[in-house]
XYZ file of C-alpha atoms in Angstrom:
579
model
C 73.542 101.181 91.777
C 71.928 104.463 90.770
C 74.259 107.160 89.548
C 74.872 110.106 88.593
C 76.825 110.990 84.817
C 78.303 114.325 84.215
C 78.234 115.186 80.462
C 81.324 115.534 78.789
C 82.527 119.314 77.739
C 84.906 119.998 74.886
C 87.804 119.860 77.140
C 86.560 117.000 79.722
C 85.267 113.455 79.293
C 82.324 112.038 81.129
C 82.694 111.820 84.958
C 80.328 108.985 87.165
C 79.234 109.510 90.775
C 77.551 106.884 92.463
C 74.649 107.278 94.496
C 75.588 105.219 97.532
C 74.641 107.353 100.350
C 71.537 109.048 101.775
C 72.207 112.490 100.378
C 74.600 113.276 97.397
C 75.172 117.282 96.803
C 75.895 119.043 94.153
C 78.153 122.241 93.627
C 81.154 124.245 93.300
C 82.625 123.724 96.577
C 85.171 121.083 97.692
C 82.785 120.164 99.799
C 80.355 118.453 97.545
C 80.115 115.150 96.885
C 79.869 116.370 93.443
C 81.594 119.285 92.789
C 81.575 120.912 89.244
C 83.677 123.497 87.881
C 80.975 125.655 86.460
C 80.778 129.379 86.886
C 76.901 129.439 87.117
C 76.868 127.010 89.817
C 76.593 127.939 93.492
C 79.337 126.780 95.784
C 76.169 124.241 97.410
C 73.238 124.287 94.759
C 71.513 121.068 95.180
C 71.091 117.848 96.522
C 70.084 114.627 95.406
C 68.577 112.193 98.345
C 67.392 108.794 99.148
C 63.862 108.442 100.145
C 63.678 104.267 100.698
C 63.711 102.988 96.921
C 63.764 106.628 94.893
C 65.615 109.602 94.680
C 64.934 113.092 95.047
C 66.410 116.081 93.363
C 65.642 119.525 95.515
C 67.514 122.737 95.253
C 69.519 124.442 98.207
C 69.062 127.961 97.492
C 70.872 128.565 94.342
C 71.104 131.774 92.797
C 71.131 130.709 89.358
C 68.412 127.818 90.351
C 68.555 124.127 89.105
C 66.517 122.827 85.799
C 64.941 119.009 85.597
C 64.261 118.241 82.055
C 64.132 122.086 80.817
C 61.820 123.075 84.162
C 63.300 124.903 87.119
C 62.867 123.269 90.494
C 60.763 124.680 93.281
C 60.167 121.844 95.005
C 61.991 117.949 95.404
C 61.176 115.985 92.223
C 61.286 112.302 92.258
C 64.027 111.546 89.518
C 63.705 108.503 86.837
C 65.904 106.906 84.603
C 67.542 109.389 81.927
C 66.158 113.013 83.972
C 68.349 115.407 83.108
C 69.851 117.562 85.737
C 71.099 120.967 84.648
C 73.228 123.561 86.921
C 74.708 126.145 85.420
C 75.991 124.713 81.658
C 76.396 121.433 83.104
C 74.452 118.965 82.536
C 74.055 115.441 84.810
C 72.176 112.354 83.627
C 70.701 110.337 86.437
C 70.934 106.534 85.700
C 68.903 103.728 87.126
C 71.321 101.041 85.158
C 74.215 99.785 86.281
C 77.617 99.968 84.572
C 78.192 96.688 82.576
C 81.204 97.550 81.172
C 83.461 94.643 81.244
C 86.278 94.529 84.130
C 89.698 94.930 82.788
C 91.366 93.478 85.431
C 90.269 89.842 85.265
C 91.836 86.845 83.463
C 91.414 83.432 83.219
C 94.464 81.273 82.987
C 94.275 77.616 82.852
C 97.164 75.204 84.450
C 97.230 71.894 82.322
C 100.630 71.347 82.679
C 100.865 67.252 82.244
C 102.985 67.037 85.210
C 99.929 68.636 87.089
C 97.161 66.119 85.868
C 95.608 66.075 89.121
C 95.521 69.805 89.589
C 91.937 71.245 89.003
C 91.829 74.230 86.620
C 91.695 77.415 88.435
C 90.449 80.938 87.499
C 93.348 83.718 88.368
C 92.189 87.213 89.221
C 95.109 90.046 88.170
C 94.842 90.751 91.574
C 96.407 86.681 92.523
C 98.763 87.103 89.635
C 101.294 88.689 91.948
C 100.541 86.208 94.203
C 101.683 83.808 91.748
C 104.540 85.264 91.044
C 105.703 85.370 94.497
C 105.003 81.821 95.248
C 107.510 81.191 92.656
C 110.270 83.281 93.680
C 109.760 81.917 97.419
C 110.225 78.217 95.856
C 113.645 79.892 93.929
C 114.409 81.555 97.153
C 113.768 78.660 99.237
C 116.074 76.327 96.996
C 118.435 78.792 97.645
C 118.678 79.235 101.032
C 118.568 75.426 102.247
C 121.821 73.399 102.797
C 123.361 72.937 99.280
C 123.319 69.258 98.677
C 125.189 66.257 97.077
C 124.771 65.574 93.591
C 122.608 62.381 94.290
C 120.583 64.395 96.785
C 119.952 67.211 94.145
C 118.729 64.995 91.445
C 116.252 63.743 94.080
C 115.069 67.072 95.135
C 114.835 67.938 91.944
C 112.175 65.126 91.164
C 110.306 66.008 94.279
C 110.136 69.433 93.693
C 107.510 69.926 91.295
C 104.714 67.441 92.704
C 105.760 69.223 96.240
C 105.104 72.740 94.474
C 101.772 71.798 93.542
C 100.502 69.794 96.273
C 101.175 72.848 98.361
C 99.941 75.328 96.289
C 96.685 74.011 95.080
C 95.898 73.005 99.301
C 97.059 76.642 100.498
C 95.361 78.716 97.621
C 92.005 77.649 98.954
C 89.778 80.053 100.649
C 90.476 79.184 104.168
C 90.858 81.040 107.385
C 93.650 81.335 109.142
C 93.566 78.438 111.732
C 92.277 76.330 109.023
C 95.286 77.578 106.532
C 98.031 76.996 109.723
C 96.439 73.440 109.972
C 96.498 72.767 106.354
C 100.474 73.590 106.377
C 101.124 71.268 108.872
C 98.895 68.429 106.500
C 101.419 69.126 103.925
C 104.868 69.135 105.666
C 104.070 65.824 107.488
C 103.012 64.670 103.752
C 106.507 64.838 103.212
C 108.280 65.094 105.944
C 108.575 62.208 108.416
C 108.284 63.926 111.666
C 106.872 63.127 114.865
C 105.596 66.476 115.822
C 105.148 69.604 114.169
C 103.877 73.403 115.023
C 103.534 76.476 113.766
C 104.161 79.397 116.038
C 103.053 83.203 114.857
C 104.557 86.120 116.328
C 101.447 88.222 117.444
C 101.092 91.176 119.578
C 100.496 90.610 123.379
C 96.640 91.628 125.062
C 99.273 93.168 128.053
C 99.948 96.708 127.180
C 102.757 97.025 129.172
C 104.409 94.308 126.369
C 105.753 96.236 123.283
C 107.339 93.735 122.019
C 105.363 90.801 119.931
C 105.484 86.688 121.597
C 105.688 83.545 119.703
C 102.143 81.687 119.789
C 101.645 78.599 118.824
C 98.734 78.061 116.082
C 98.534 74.937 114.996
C 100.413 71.456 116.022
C 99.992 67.868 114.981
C 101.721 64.595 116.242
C 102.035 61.116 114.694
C 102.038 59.285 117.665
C 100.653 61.452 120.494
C 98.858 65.277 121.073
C 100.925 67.467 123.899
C 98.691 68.112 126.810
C 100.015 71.923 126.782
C 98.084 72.974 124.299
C 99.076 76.298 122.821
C 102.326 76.615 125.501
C 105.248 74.716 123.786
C 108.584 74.510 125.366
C 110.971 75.570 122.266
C 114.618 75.371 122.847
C 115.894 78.755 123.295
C 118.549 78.990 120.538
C 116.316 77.383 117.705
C 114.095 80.646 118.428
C 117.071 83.103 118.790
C 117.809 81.702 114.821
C 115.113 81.344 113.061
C 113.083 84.755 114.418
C 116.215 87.115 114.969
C 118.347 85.725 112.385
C 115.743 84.402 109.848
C 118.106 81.607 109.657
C 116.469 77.651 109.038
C 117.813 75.296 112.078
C 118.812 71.357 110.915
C 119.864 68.658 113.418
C 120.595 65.027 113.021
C 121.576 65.078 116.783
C 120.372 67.680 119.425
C 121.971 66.092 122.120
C 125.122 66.550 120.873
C 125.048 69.742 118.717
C 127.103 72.393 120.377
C 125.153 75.489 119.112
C 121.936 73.760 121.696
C 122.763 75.293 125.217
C 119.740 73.400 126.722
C 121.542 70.060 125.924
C 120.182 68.733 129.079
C 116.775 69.550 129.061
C 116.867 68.279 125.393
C 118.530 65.077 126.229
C 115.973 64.462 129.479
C 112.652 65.166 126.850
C 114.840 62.619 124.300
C 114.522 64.688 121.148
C 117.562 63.585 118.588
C 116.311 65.135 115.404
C 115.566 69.007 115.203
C 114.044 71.611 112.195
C 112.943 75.067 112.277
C 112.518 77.615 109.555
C 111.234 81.082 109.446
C 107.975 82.031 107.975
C 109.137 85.349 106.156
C 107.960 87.733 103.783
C 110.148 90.285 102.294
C 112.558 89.482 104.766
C 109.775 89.925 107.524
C 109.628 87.112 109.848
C 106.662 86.400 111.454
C 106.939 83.249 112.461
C 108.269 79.708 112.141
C 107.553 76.544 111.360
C 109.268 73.470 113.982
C 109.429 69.843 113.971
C 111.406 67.252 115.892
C 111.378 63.562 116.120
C 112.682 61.898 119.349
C 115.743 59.443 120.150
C 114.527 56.328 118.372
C 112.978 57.466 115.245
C 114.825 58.818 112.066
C 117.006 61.601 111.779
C 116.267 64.555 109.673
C 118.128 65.527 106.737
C 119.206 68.352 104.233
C 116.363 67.117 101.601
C 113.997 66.982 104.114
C 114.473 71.082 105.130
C 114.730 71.854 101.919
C 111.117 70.423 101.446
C 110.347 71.937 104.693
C 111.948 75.763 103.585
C 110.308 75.072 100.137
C 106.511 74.616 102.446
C 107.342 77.663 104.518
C 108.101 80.211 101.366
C 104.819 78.938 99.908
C 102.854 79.377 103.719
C 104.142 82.581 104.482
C 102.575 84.083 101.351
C 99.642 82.578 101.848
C 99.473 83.396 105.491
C 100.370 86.918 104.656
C 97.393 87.110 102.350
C 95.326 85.401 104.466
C 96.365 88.438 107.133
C 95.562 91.357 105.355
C 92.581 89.666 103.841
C 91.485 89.451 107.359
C 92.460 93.072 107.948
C 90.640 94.329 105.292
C 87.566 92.460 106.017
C 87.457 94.216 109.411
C 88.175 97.773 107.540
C 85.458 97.036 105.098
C 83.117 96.078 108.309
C 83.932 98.957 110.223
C 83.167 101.331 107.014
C 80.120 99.827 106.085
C 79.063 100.622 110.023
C 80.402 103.701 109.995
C 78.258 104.267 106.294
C 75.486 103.002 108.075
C 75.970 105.950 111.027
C 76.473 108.571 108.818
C 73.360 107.825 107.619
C 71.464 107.663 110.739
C 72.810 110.144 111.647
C 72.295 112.466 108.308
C 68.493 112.071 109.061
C 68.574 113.570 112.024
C 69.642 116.625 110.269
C 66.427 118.568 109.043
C 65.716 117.467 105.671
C 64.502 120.822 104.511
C 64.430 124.025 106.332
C 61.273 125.467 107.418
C 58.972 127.346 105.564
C 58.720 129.923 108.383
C 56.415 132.714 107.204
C 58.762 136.130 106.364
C 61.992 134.657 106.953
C 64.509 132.960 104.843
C 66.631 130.026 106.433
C 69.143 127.673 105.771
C 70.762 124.723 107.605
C 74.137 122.944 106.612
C 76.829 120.551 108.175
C 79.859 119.047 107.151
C 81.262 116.453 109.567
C 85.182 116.499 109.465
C 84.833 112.582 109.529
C 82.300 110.234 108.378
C 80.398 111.132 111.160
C 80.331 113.996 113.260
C 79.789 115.958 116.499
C 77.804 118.875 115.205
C 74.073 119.000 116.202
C 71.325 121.460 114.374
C 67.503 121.264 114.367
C 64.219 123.283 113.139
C 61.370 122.243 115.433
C 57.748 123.386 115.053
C 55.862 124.172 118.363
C 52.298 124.211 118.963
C 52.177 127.448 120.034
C 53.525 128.830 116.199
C 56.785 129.393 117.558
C 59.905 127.738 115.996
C 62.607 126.614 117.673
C 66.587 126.978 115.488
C 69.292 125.017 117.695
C 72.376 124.137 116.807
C 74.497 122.038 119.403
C 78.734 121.245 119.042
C 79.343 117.571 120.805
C 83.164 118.005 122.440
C 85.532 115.696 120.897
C 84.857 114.201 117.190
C 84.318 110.498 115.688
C 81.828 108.026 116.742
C 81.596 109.103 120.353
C 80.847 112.841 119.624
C 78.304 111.076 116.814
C 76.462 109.228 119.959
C 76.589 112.138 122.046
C 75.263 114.344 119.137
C 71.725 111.974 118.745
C 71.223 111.610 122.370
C 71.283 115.766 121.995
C 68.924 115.815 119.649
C 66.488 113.539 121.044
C 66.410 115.003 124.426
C 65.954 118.632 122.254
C 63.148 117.224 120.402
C 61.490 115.986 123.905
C 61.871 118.391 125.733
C 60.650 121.505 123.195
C 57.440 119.721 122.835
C 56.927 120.196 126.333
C 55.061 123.538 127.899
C 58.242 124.410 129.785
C 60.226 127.841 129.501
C 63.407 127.990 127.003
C 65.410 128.103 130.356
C 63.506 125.030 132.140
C 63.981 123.157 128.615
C 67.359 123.720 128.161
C 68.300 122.659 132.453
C 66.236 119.842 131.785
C 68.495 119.082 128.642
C 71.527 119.373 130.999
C 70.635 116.972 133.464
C 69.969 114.282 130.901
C 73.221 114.552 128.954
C 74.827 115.309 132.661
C 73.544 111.960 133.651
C 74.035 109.934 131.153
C 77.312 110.788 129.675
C 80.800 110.141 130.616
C 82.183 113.131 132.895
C 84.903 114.171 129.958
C 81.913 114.376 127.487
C 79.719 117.935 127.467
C 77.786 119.880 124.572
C 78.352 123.801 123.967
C 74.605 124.574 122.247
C 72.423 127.436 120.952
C 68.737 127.023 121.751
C 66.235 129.542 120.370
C 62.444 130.529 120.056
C 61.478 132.457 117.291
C 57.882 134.005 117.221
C 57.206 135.150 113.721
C 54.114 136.862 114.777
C 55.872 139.512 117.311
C 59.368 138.430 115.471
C 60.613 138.052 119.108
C 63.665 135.380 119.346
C 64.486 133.999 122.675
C 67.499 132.093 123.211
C 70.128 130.982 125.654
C 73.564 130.177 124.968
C 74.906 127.371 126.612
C 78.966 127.898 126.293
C 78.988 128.325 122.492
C 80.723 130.512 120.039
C 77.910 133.457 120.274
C 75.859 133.746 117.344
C 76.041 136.680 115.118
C 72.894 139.049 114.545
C 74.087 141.251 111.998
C 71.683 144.271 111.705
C 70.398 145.525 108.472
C 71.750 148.852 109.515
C 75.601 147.228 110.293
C 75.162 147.131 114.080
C 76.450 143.915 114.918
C 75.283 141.761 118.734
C 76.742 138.778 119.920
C 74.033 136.574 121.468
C 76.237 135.177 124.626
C 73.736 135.136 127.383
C 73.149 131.858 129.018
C 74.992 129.795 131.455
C 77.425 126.673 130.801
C 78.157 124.494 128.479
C 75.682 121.024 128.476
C 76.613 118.568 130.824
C 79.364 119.411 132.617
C 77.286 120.659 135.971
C 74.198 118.921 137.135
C 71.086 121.628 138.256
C 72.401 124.047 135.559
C 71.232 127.671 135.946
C 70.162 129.381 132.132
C 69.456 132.798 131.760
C 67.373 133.648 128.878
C 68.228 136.557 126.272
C 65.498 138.829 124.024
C 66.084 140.123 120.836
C 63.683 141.629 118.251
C 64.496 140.734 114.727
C 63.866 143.795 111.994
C 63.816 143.439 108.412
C 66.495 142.687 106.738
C 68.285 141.585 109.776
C 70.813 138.009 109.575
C 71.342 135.601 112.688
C 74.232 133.418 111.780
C 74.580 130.268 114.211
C 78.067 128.349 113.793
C 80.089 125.867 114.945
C 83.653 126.245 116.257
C 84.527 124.465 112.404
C 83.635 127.970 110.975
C 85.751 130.533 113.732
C 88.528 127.493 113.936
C 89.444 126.860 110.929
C 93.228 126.947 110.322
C 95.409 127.875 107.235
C 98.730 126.533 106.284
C 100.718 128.997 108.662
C 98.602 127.649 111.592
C 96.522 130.963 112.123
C 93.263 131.056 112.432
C 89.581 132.148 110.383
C 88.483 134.011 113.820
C 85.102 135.522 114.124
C 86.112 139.140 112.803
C 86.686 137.394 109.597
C 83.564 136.266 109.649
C 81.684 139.107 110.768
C 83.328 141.170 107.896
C 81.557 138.415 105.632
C 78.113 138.578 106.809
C 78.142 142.018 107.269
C 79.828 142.410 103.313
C 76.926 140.077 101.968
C 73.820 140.282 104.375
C 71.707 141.695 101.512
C 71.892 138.295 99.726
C 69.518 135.094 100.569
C 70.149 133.109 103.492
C 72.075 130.464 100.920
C 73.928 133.374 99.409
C 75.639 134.190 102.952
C 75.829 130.536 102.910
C 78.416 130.202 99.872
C 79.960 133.637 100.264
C 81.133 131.801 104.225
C 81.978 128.663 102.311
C 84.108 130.395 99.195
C 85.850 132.611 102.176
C 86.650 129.348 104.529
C 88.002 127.240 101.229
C 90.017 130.097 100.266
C 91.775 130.927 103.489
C 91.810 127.292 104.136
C 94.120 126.353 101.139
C 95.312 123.109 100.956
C 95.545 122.534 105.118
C 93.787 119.693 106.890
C 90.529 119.942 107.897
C 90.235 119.920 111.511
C 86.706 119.763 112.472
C 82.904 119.735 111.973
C 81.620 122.506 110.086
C 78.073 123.676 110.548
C 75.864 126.978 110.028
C 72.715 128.029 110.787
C 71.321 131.438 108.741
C 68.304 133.003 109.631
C 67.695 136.316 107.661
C 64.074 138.484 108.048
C 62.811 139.102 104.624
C 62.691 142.949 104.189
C 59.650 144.193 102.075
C 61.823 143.934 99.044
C 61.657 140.472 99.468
């Protein structure tokens, strides 16, 4: 995996960022996927991005400007192994090789015990040595916890215990799923157990809603002589549950029939069980299931050695079906990221990749989703006609749903504006789509504009969003609010258009509610004053100067509160003749 090395200072060692995503920027901000303390840096100064096989290295507007081996950058340069980047006094290596260090955190152990001559030699992670050790404090604990017995009986046990150990150990440290792992257990206990029947039973969470409390499912079962035609629904004595799951007690009896602690003595004397076991599956003292057997009237009783055996299986199966648990867990997290990297990605290239070079005006595009992927919409479209089209759209809610929203947006934008229809028309015809093909909770506030940079006319409507700022050269500050409703929410919408004239010097800023919204530590919020004291403080700068100077204010007044959602601005400044 490509990367990205930060040089060491005198007071820092080297840092590594991995190139794993479309786009990788660079800066002082918190914002940054690589953010360096440097004083010459601007808060976003550059960007380095995928382009299929290769990477890119453009600047984004820097005031101090961005050097590839010792030239400054006016355009994206394809980087190759050893460039140096330099921003500021820092300088970044990029790196084609991968890091071959050696892992620290693997060891091989090998088990030749001679009691275990039939044990294959296994390779131990430091991640399974834990597991390792747990297995043996659950045999400890389970040798605890069963029915002390006789001398004889110990000495026994105590000969069994070992080839029982590893039997069970070597079978249930195999990578195997869950079914097949539950399946496996049951192998082993009626290896040395003699029992008729046997199941497993999980506590898992019901698919009715309405159930808060988890039921006992059974996930594997096995008989000697015969397979129950119920399937998954087993008929489990009452109390034997009431022990084992509330209690986390194990359950022996040589005689069910007559055992006073049964209160279904009937209904266990009309099925003809005699001989009854049950111990939790528990981890930590969290059950989460158990483990049964029984053997009927005319076949042998059960006895203390045999739930020891059977406590000794469970200790060893309820770390292994713990593992096997969160292994499963964590596969699913890892699958949803990995989509979720794969949407932010998608999605990132519908963002423009560079602004547009639109002749005597500076612009500059940015968005920060709060999540992996976000709501926030912007675009720079070329028309036929000369004209340029700036839009910037905010999906309602946030996640993967406002993400889906946000594309259909800007596909339906980038239709439509290729079309010889009126801002007005475009923007109705906009509404119907999302209006019909949305759910009815689901609407877009957006911004859609037409700049002519011959007559430096910008027409626009405002479809229920925060109203863009056009902060004069002079200080005269308009809100662009005329329009109609928000995207969506009506069908036939009705979109008035507004007019404005742009004069040198002048500075639109577009913005999403991420910007106005933003919320401190005391709960108050940024609030558009704020922000037109900023532009107005800094609109002599570059459109990426009122760019940082919004981004230094937000992170300051910010502090250490959560962010709450999508950030995204939109700058368009007229060059005046100083320019």
């Amino acid at each position: 995996m490509p990367r990205l090395i930060v040089r060491a200072t005198t007071a820092h060692s080297d840092s590594v960022v991995e190139l794993n995503r479309l786009r990788t920027t660079i800066g002082r901000s918190a914002r940054n996927d690589l953010c360096v303390e440097d004083p010459f840096a601007s808060r976003l100064h550059a960007e380095v991005k995928r382009r299929g096989d290769s990477y890119f290295i453009s600047d984004l507007g820097s005031a101090n400007g961005t050097l590839m081996n010792g030239t400054r950058l006016t355009v994206p340069l394809q980087l190759g192994d050893g460039d140096i980047i330099r921003i500021g006094e820092t300088e970044i290596e990029f790196s084609e090789r991968a890091d071959t260090s050696p892992s620290r955190s693997r060891t091989s152990i090998l088990l030749s015990d001679s009691n275990l001559n039939s044990m294959p030699e296994m390779t131990i992670t430091a991640s399974s040595r834990n597991s390792a050790a747990n297995l043996l404090q659950s045999f400890e604990a389970a040798n605890r916890t069963a029915i002390s017995p006789s001398t004889a009986q110990r000495q026994m046990v105590n000969d069994d215990t070992l080839a029982v150990i590893s039997k069970v150990s070597v079978t249930l440290l195999s990578p195997l799923s869950l079914d097949e792992t539950l399946n496996q257990v049951l192998e082993c206990v009626f290896e040395v157990i003699a029992a008729d029947r046997g199941y497993v039973m999980l506590l898992e969470k019901s698919d009715d809603k309405s159930v808060t409390e988890p039921e006992l499912v059974c996930k594997a079962l096995r008989s000697r002589t015969h397979l129950s035609d119920s399937g998954g629904d087993v008929q489990m004595s009452r109390s034997i549950t009431e022990q084992v799951l509330k209690q986390g007690a194990s359950v022996l009896t040589s005689d069910a029939q007559h055992d006073p602690r049964f209160q279904e003595r009937k209904s266990i004397m009309l099925s003809g069980l005699r001989s009854v076991m049950a111990v939790p599956i528990a981890v930590e003292g969290r059950v989460s299931g158990m483990i049964y057997v029984d053997n009927p009237f005319h076949i042998n009783r059960f006895t203390e050695r045999d739930l020891q055996l059977l406590t000794l299986i469970a200790g060893v199966a309820a770390i292994r079906i713990e593992n096997v648990r969160l292994l499963e867990v964590q596969q699913e997290k890892n699958r949803m990221a990995n989509e979720l990297a794969v949407a932010s990605e998608i999605q990132l290239r519908l963002h423009p990749d560079t602004p547009p070079n639109i002749p005597g005006y500076d612009v500059m595009g940015v968005s920060f989703p709060c999540y992996e992927v976000g709501g926030d919409y912007y675009d720079f479209i070329e028309k036929r006609e000369g004209q340029y089209v700036v839009a910037l759209g905010d999906v309602s809610g946030k996640g993967t749903g406002a993400a889906l929203l946000m594309s259909s947006v800007h596909a339906a934008v980038r239709a439509y504006s290729r079309t010889r229809l009126s801002a007005s028309e475009i923007v109705s015809e906009i509404n119907q789509y999302i209006y019909d093909n949305t759910p009815a909770n689901r609407y877009v506030t957006m911004f859609y504009s037409e700049l002519d940079p011959k007559t430096n006319q910008l027409t626009y409507i405002n479809g229920g969003h925060n109203a863009p700022l056009l902060v004069r050269a002079t200080g005269e500050v308009t809100c662009l609010d005329i329009g109609g409703f928000p995207v969506g929410i009506t069908p036939f919408g009705d979109y008035r258009e507004g007019w404005v004239e742009l004069e040198p010097g002048d500075v639109l800023v577009i913005y999403s509610d991420g910007a106005s919204e933003s919320v401190n530590e005391a709960g108050e919020e940024f609030g558009e004053q704020r922000l037109i004291e900023i532009v107005m403080k800094h609109r002599g700068r570059t459109a990426a100067g009122i760019r940082d100077r919004i981004d230094e204010a937000l992170t300051k007044f910010v502090g250490k509160a959560e962010t709450v959602d999508d950030l995204t601005l939109v700058i368009l400044k007229r060059k005046s003749g100083e320019e």
